mmCIF file of C-alpha atoms in Angstrom:
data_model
loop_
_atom_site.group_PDB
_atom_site.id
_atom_site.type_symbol
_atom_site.label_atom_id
_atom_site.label_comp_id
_atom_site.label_asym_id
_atom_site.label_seq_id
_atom_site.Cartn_x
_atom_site.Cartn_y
_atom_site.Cartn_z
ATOM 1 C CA UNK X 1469 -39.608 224.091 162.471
ATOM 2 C CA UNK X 1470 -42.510 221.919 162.545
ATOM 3 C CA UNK X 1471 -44.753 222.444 165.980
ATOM 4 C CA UNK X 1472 -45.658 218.901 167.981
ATOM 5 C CA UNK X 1473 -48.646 219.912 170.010
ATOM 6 C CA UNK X 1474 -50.311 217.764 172.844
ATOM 7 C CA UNK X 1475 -52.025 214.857 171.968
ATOM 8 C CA UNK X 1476 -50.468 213.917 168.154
ATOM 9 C CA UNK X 1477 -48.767 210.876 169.091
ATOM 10 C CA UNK X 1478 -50.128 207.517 167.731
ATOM 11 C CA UNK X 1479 -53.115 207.077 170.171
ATOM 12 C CA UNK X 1480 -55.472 206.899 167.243
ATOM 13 C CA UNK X 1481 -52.839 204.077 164.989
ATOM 14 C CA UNK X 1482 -55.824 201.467 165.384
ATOM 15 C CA UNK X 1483 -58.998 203.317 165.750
ATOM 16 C CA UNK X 1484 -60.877 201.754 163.452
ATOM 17 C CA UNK X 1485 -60.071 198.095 165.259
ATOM 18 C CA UNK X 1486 -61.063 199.166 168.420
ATOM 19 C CA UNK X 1487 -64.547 200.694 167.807
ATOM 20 C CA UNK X 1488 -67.187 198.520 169.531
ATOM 21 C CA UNK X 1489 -68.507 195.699 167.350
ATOM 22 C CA UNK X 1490 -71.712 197.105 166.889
ATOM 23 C CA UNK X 1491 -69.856 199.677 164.826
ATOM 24 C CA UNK X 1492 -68.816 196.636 162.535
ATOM 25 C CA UNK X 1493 -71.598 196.141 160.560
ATOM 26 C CA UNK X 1494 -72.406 199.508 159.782
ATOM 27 C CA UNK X 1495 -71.948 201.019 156.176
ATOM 28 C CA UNK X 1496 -68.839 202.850 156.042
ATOM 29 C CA UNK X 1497 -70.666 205.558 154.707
ATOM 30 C CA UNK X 1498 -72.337 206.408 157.956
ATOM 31 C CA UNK X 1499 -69.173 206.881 159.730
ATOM 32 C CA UNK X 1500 -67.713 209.761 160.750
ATOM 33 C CA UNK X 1501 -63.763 209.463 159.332
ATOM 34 C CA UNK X 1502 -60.578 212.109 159.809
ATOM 35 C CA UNK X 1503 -59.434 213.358 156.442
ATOM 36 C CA UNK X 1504 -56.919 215.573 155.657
ATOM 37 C CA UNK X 1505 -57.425 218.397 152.334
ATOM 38 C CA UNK X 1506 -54.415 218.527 150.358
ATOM 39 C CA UNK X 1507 -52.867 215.520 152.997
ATOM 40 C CA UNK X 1508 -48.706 215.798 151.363
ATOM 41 C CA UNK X 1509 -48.416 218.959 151.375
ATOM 42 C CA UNK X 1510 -45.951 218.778 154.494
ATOM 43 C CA UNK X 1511 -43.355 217.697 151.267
ATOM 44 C CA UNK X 1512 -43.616 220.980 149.790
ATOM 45 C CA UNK X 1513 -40.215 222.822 148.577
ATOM 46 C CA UNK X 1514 -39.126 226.215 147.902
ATOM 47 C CA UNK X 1515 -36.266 225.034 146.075
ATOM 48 C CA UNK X 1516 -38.442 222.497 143.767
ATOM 49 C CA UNK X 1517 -40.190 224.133 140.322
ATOM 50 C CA UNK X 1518 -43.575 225.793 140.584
ATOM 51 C CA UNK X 1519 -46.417 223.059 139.198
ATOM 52 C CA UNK X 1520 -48.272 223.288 136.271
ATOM 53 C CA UNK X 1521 -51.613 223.999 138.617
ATOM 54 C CA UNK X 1522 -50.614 227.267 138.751
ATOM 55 C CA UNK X 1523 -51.479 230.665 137.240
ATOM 56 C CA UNK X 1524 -48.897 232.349 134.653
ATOM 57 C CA UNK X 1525 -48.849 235.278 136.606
ATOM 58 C CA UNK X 1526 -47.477 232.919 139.502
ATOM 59 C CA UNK X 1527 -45.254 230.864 137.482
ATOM 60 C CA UNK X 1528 -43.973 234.750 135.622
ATOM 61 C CA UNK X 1529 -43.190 235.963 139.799
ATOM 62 C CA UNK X 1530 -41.556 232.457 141.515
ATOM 63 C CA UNK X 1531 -39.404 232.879 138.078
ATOM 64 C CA UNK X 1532 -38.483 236.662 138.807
ATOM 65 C CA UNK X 1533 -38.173 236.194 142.399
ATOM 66 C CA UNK X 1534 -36.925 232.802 142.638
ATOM 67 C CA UNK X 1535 -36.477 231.600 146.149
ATOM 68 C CA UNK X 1536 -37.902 234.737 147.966
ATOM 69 C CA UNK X 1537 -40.916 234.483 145.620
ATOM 70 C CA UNK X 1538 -41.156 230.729 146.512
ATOM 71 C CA UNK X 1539 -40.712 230.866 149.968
ATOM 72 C CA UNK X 1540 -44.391 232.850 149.781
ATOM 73 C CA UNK X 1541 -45.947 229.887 147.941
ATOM 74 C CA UNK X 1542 -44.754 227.473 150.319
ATOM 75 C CA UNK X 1543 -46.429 229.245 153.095
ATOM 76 C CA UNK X 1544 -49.828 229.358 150.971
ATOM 77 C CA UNK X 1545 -49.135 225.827 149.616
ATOM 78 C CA UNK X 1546 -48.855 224.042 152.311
ATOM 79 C CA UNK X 1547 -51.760 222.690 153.809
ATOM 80 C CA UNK X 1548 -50.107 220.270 156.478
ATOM 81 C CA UNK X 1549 -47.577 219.766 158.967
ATOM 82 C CA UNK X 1550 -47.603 216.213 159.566
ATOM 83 C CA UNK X 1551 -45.921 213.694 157.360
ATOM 84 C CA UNK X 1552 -48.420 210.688 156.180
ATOM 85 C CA UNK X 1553 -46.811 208.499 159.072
ATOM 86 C CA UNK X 1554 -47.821 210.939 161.415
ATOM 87 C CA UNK X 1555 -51.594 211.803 160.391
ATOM 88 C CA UNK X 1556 -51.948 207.791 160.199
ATOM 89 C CA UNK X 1557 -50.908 207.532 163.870
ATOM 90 C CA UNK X 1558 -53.165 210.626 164.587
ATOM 91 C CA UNK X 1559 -56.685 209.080 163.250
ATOM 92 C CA UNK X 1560 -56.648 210.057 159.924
ATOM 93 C CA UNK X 1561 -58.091 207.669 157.449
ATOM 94 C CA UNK X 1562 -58.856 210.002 153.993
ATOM 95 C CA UNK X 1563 -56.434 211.570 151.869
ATOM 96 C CA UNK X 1564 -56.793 214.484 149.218
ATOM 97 C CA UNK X 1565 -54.528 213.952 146.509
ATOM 98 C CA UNK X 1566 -53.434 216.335 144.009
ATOM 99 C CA UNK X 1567 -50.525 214.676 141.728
ATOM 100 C CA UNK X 1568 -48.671 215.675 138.252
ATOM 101 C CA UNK X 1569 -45.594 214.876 135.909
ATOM 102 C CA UNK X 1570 -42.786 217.170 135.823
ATOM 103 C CA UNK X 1571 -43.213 218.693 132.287
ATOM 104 C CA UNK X 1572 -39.866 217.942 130.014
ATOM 105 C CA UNK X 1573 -38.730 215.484 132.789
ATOM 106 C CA UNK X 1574 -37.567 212.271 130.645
ATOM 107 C CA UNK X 1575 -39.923 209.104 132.186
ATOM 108 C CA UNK X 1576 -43.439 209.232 133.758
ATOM 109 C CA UNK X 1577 -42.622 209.759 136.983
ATOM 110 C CA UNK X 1578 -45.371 211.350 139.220
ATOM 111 C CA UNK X 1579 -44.913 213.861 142.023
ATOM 112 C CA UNK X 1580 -47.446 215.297 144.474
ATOM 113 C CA UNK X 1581 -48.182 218.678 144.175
ATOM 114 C CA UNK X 1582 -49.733 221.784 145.335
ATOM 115 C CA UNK X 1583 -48.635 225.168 143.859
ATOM 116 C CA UNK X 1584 -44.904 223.582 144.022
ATOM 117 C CA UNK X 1585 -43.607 220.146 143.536
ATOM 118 C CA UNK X 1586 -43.516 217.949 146.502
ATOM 119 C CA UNK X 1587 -42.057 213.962 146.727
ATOM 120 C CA UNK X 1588 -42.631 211.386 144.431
ATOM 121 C CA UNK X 1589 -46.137 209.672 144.911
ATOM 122 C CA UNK X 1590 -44.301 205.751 145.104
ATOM 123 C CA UNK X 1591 -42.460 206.955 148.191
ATOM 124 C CA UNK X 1592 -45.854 208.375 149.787
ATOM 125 C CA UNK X 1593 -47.879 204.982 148.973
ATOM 126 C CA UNK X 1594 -44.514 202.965 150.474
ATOM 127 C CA UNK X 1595 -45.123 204.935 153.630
ATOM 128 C CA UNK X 1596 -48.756 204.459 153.804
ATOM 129 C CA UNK X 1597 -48.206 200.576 152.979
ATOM 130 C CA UNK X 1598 -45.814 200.045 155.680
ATOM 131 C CA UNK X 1599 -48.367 201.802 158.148
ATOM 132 C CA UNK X 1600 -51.330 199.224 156.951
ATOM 133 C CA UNK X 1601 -48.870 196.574 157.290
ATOM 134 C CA UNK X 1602 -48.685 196.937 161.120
ATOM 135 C CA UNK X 1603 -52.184 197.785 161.320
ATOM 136 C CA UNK X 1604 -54.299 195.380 159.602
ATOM 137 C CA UNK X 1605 -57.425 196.570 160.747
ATOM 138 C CA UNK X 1606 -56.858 200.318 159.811
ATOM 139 C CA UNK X 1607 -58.684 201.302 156.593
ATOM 140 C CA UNK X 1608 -57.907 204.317 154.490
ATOM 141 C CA UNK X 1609 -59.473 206.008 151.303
ATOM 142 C CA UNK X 1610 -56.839 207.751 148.803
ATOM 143 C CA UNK X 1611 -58.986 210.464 146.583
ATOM 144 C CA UNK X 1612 -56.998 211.240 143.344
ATOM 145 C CA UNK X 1613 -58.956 213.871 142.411
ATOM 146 C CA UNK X 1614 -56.473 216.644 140.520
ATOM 147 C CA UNK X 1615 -54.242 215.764 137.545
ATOM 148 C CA UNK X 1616 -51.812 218.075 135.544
ATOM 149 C CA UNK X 1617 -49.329 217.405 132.747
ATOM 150 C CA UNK X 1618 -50.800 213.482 132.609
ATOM 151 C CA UNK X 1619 -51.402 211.801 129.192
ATOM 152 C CA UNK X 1620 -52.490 208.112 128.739
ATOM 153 C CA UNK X 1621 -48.995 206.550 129.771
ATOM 154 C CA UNK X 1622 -48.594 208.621 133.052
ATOM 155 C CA UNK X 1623 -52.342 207.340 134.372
ATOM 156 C CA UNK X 1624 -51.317 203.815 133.102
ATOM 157 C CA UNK X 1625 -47.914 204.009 135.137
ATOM 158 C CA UNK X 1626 -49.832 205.785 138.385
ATOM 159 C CA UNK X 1627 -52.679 202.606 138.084
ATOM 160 C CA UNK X 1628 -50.097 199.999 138.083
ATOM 161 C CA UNK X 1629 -47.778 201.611 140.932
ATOM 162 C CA UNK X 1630 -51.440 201.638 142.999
ATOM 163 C CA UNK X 1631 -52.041 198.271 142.666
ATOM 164 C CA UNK X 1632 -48.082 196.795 142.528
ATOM 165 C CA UNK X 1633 -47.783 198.848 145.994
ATOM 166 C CA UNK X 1634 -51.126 197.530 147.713
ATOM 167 C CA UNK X 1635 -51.736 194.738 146.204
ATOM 168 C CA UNK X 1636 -54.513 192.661 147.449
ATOM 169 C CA UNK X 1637 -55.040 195.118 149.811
ATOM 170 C CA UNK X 1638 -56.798 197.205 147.361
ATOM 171 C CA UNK X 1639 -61.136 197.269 147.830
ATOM 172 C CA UNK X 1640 -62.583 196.350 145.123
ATOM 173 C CA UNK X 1641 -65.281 198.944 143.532
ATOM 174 C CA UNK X 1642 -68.785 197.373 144.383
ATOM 175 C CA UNK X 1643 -71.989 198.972 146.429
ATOM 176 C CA UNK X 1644 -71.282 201.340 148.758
ATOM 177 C CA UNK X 1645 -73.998 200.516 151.076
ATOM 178 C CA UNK X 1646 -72.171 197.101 151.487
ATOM 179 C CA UNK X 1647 -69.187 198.382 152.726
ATOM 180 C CA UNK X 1648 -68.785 197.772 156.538
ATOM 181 C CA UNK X 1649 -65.372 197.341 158.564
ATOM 182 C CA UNK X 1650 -66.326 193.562 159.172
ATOM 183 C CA UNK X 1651 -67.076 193.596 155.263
ATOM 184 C CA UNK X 1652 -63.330 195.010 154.825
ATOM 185 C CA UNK X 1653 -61.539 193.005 157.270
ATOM 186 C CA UNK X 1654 -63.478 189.864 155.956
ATOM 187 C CA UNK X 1655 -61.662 190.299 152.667
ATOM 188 C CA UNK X 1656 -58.203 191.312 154.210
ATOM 189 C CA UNK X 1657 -59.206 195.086 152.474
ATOM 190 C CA UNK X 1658 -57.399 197.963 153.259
ATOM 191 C CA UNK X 1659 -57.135 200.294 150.607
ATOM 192 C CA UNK X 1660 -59.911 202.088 148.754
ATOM 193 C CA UNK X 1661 -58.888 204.356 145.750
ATOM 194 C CA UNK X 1662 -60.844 206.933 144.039
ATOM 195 C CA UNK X 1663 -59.596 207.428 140.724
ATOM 196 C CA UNK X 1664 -61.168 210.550 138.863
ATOM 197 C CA UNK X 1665 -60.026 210.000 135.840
ATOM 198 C CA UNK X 1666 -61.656 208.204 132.890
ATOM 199 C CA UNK X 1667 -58.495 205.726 132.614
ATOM 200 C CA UNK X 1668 -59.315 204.015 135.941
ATOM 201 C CA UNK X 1669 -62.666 202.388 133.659
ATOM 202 C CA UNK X 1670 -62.535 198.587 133.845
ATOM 203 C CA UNK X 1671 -60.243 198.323 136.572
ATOM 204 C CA UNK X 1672 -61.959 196.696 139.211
ATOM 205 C CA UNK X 1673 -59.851 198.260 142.083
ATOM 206 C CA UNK X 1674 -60.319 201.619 140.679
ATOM 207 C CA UNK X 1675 -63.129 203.348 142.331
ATOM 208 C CA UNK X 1676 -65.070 205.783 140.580
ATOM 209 C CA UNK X 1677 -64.575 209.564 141.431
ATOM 210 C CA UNK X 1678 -68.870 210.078 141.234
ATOM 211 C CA UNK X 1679 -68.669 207.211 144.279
ATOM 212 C CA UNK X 1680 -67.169 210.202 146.783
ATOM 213 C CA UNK X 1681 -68.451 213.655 145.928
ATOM 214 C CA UNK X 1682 -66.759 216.657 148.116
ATOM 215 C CA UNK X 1683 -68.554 219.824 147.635
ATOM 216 C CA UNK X 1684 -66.245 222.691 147.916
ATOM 217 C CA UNK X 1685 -67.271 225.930 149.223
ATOM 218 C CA UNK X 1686 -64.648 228.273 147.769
ATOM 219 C CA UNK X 1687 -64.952 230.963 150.761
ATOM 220 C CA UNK X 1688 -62.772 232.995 152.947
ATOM 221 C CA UNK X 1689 -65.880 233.381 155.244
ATOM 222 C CA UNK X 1690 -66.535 230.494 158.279
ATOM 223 C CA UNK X 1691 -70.281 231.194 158.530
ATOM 224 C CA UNK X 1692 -70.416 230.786 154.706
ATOM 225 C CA UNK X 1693 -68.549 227.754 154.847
ATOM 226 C CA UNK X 1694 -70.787 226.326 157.735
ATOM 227 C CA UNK X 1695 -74.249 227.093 155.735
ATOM 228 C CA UNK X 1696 -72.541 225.144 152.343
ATOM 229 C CA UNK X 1697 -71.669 222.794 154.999
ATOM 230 C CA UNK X 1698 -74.798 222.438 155.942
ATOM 231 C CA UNK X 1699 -77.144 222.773 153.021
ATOM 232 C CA UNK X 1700 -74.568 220.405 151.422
ATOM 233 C CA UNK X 1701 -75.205 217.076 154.049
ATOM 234 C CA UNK X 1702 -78.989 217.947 152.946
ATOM 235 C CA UNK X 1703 -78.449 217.460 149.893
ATOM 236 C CA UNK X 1704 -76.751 214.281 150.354
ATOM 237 C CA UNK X 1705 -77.587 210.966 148.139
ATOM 238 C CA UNK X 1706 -79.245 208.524 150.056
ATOM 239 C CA UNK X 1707 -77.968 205.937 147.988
ATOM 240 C CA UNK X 1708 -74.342 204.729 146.260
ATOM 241 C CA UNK X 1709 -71.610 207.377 147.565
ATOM 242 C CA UNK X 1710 -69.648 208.122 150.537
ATOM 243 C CA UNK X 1711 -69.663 211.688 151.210
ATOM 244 C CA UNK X 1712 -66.674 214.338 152.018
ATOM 245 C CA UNK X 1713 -67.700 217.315 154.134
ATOM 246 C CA UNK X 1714 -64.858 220.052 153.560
ATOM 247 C CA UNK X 1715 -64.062 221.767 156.679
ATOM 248 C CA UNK X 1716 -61.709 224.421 155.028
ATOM 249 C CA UNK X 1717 -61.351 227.958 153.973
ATOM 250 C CA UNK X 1718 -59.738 229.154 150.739
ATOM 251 C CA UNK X 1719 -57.393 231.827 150.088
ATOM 252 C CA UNK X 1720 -58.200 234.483 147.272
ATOM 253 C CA UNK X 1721 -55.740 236.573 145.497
ATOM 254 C CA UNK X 1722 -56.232 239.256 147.616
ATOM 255 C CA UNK X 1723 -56.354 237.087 150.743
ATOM 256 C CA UNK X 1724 -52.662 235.594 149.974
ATOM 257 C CA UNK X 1725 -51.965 239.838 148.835
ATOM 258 C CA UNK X 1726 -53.099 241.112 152.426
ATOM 259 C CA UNK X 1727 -51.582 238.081 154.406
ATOM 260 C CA UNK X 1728 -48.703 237.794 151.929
ATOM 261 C CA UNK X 1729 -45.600 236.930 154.500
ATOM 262 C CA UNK X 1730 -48.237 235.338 157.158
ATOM 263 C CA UNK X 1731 -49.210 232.380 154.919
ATOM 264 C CA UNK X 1732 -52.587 230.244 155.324
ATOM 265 C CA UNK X 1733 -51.949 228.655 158.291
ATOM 266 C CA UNK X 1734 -51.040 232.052 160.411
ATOM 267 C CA UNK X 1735 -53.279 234.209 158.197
ATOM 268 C CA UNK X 1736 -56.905 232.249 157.813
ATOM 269 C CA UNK X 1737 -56.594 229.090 159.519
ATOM 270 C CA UNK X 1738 -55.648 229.474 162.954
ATOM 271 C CA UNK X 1739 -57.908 232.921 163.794
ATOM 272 C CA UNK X 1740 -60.873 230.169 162.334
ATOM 273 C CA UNK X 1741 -60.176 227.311 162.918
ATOM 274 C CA UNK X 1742 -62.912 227.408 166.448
ATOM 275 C CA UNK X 1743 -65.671 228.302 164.841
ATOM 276 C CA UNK X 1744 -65.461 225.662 162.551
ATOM 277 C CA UNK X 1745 -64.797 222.970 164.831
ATOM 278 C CA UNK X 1746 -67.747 224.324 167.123
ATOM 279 C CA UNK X 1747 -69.382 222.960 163.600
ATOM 280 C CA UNK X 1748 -68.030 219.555 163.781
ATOM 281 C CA UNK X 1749 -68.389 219.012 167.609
ATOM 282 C CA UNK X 1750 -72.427 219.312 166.719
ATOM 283 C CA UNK X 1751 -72.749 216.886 163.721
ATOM 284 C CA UNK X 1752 -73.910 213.552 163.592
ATOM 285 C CA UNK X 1753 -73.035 210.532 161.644
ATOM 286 C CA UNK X 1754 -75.296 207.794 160.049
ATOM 287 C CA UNK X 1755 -78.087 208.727 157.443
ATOM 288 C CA UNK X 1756 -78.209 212.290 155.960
ATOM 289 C CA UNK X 1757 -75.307 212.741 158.436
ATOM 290 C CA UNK X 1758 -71.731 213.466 158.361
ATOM 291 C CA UNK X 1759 -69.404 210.773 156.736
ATOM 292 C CA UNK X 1760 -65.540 211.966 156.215
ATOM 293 C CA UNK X 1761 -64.533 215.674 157.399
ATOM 294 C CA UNK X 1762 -61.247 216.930 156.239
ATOM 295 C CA UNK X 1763 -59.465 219.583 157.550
ATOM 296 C CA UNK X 1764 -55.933 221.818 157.218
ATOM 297 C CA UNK X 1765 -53.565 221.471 160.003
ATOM 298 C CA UNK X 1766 -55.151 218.453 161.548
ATOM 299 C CA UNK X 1767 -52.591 218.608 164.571
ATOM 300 C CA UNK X 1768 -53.941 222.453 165.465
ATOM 301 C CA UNK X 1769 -57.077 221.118 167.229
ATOM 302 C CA UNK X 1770 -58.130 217.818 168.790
ATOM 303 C CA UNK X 1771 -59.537 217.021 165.371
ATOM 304 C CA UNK X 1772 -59.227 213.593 164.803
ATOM 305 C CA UNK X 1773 -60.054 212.919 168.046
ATOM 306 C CA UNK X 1774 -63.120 214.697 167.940
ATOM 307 C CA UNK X 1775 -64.015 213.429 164.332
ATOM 308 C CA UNK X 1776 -63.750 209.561 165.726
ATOM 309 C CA UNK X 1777 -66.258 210.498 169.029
ATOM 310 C CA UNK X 1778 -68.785 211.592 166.597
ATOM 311 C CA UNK X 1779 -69.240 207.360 166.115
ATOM 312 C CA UNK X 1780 -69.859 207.152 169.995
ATOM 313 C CA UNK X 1781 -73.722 208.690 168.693
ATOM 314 C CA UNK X 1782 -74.543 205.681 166.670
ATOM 315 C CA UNK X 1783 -74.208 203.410 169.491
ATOM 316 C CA UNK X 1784 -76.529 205.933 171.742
ATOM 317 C CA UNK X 1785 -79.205 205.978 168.328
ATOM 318 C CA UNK X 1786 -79.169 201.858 168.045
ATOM 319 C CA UNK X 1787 -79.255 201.942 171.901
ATOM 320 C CA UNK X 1788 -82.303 203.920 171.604
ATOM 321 C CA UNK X 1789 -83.783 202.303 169.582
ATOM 322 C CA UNK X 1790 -83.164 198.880 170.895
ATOM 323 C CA UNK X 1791 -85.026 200.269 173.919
#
């Protein structure tokens, strides 16, 4: 049963229209923006077929085990509660997207993914469409960023379903640094896909995977995670990318062994999930700053919420220095 805690409702639906106009003119890049890591995973099924992302020793157990077996991935899989709809309304703006074909399936239909199969991408987009639609000032990146069991066709067939879905609301690729809300909303922009893949070349709404860079710590550990974190931002390019600061811990074989019937949320995420967001509470936005944070769970904390104030420091810093 999925948990509805205090404050996910759709307070945040238009965030990004109602930040003061100051706010406007300011790269993209030096706001502070609500992602979610592995953002579909709320569509993930113990009764689909295990994904070709996974190990053969995984693949060997969900197919000795079945159900039972799956039932244990779905509680490590899944990443998120909250259907797209829902993290929209809540304030989140960036999406981590894993995505594959179903191996031996006749067509090139292509499925989200994480450990299992989740829904088909088209409906996810449709949903995300429909949400832009009523909120024309709302502005969201999609990161495409893992692909399994893809040839030429299937990337062909996933670039045209981007752009037949979006449409003209689709960013095109161009500097980063001239990237503002007023910049977006200007050109009626909504949409701004990062395509890791070499078949996204020469299509101009196809954004470059280099153009978003999201270091990933790989640890079980939160002070670990907050000194990548950290060293990370410092390492930052001044110039030409967003950046994606990822506020999440990772499971390791013997993490999922010791916290088998648990699962991530119960297990890793929820004992440390404070100390991390004491992290984000203290970071800044703008230059050498934070940009997009993504977390697990997003509806567990105040998250979003807390993401969005960071913004409120930029208009103290130009205050300052208007002074």
């Amino acid at each position: 049963m999925r948990t509805r805690p205090a404050g996910i409702g759709n307070a945040n639906a238009d965030w990004m229209g109602s930040l003061p106009p100051k706010l406007w003119v300011v790269p993209l890049k030096h706001l502070a923006v609500p992602g979610s890591h592995d953002s579909f995973t709320y569509w993930v099924d113990a009764h689909a077929p295990v994904g070709p992302d996974q190990k053969i020793y995984v693949k060997y157990l969900a197919t000795m085990f079945s159900v039972l077996a799956k039932k244990v991935m779905v509680k490590w899989s899944m990443t998120q509660n909250l259907t797209f709809k829902e993290q929209l309304d809540a304030g989140i703006r960036y999406f981590d997207l894993r995505v594959s074909s179903k191996p031996g399936q006749p067509g090139l239909e292509i499925f989200f993914i994480h450990g299992l199969f989740g829904h088909k991408v088209r409906d996810g987009l449709i949903e995300i469409n429909s949400f832009l639609c009523g909120h024309r000032k709302e502005v969201i990146f999609l990161d495409f960023n893992h692909y399994y069991a893809m040839g030429s066709a299937h990337h062909e067939y996933l670039i045209k379903m981007l752009q037949e879905v979006f449409g003209s609301k689709l960013c095109k690729d161009c500097e980063v640094e001239t990237v503002t809300l007023d910049y977006l909303w200007k050109n009626k922009y909504q949409v701004m896909v990062f395509y890791h893949h070499p078949s996204a070349r020469g299509v101009p709404v196809m954004w470059p995977g280099d153009k978003i860079p999201a270091p990933w710590a790989n640890t079980t550990e939160p002070s670990k995670l907050i000194r990548f974190l950290e060293s990370t931002l410092k390492q930052r390019a001044k110039q030409g990318s967003f950046h994606v600061s990822q506020a999440i811990l990772t499971p390791r074989v013997n993490t999922v062994a010791r916290g088998l019937l648990w699962g991530l949320r119960n297990y890793l995420v929820e004992r440390n999930l404070p100390s991390i967001m004491s992290w984000v509470e203290v970071q800044r936005p703008g230059s050498g700053g934070v940009n997009i944070i993504t977390s697990d769970f997003v509806e567990l904390t105040d998250f979003a919420n807390i993401v969005i104030g960071l913004n409120n420091l930029l208009l103290s810093e130009q205050e300052r220095k208007a002074r």
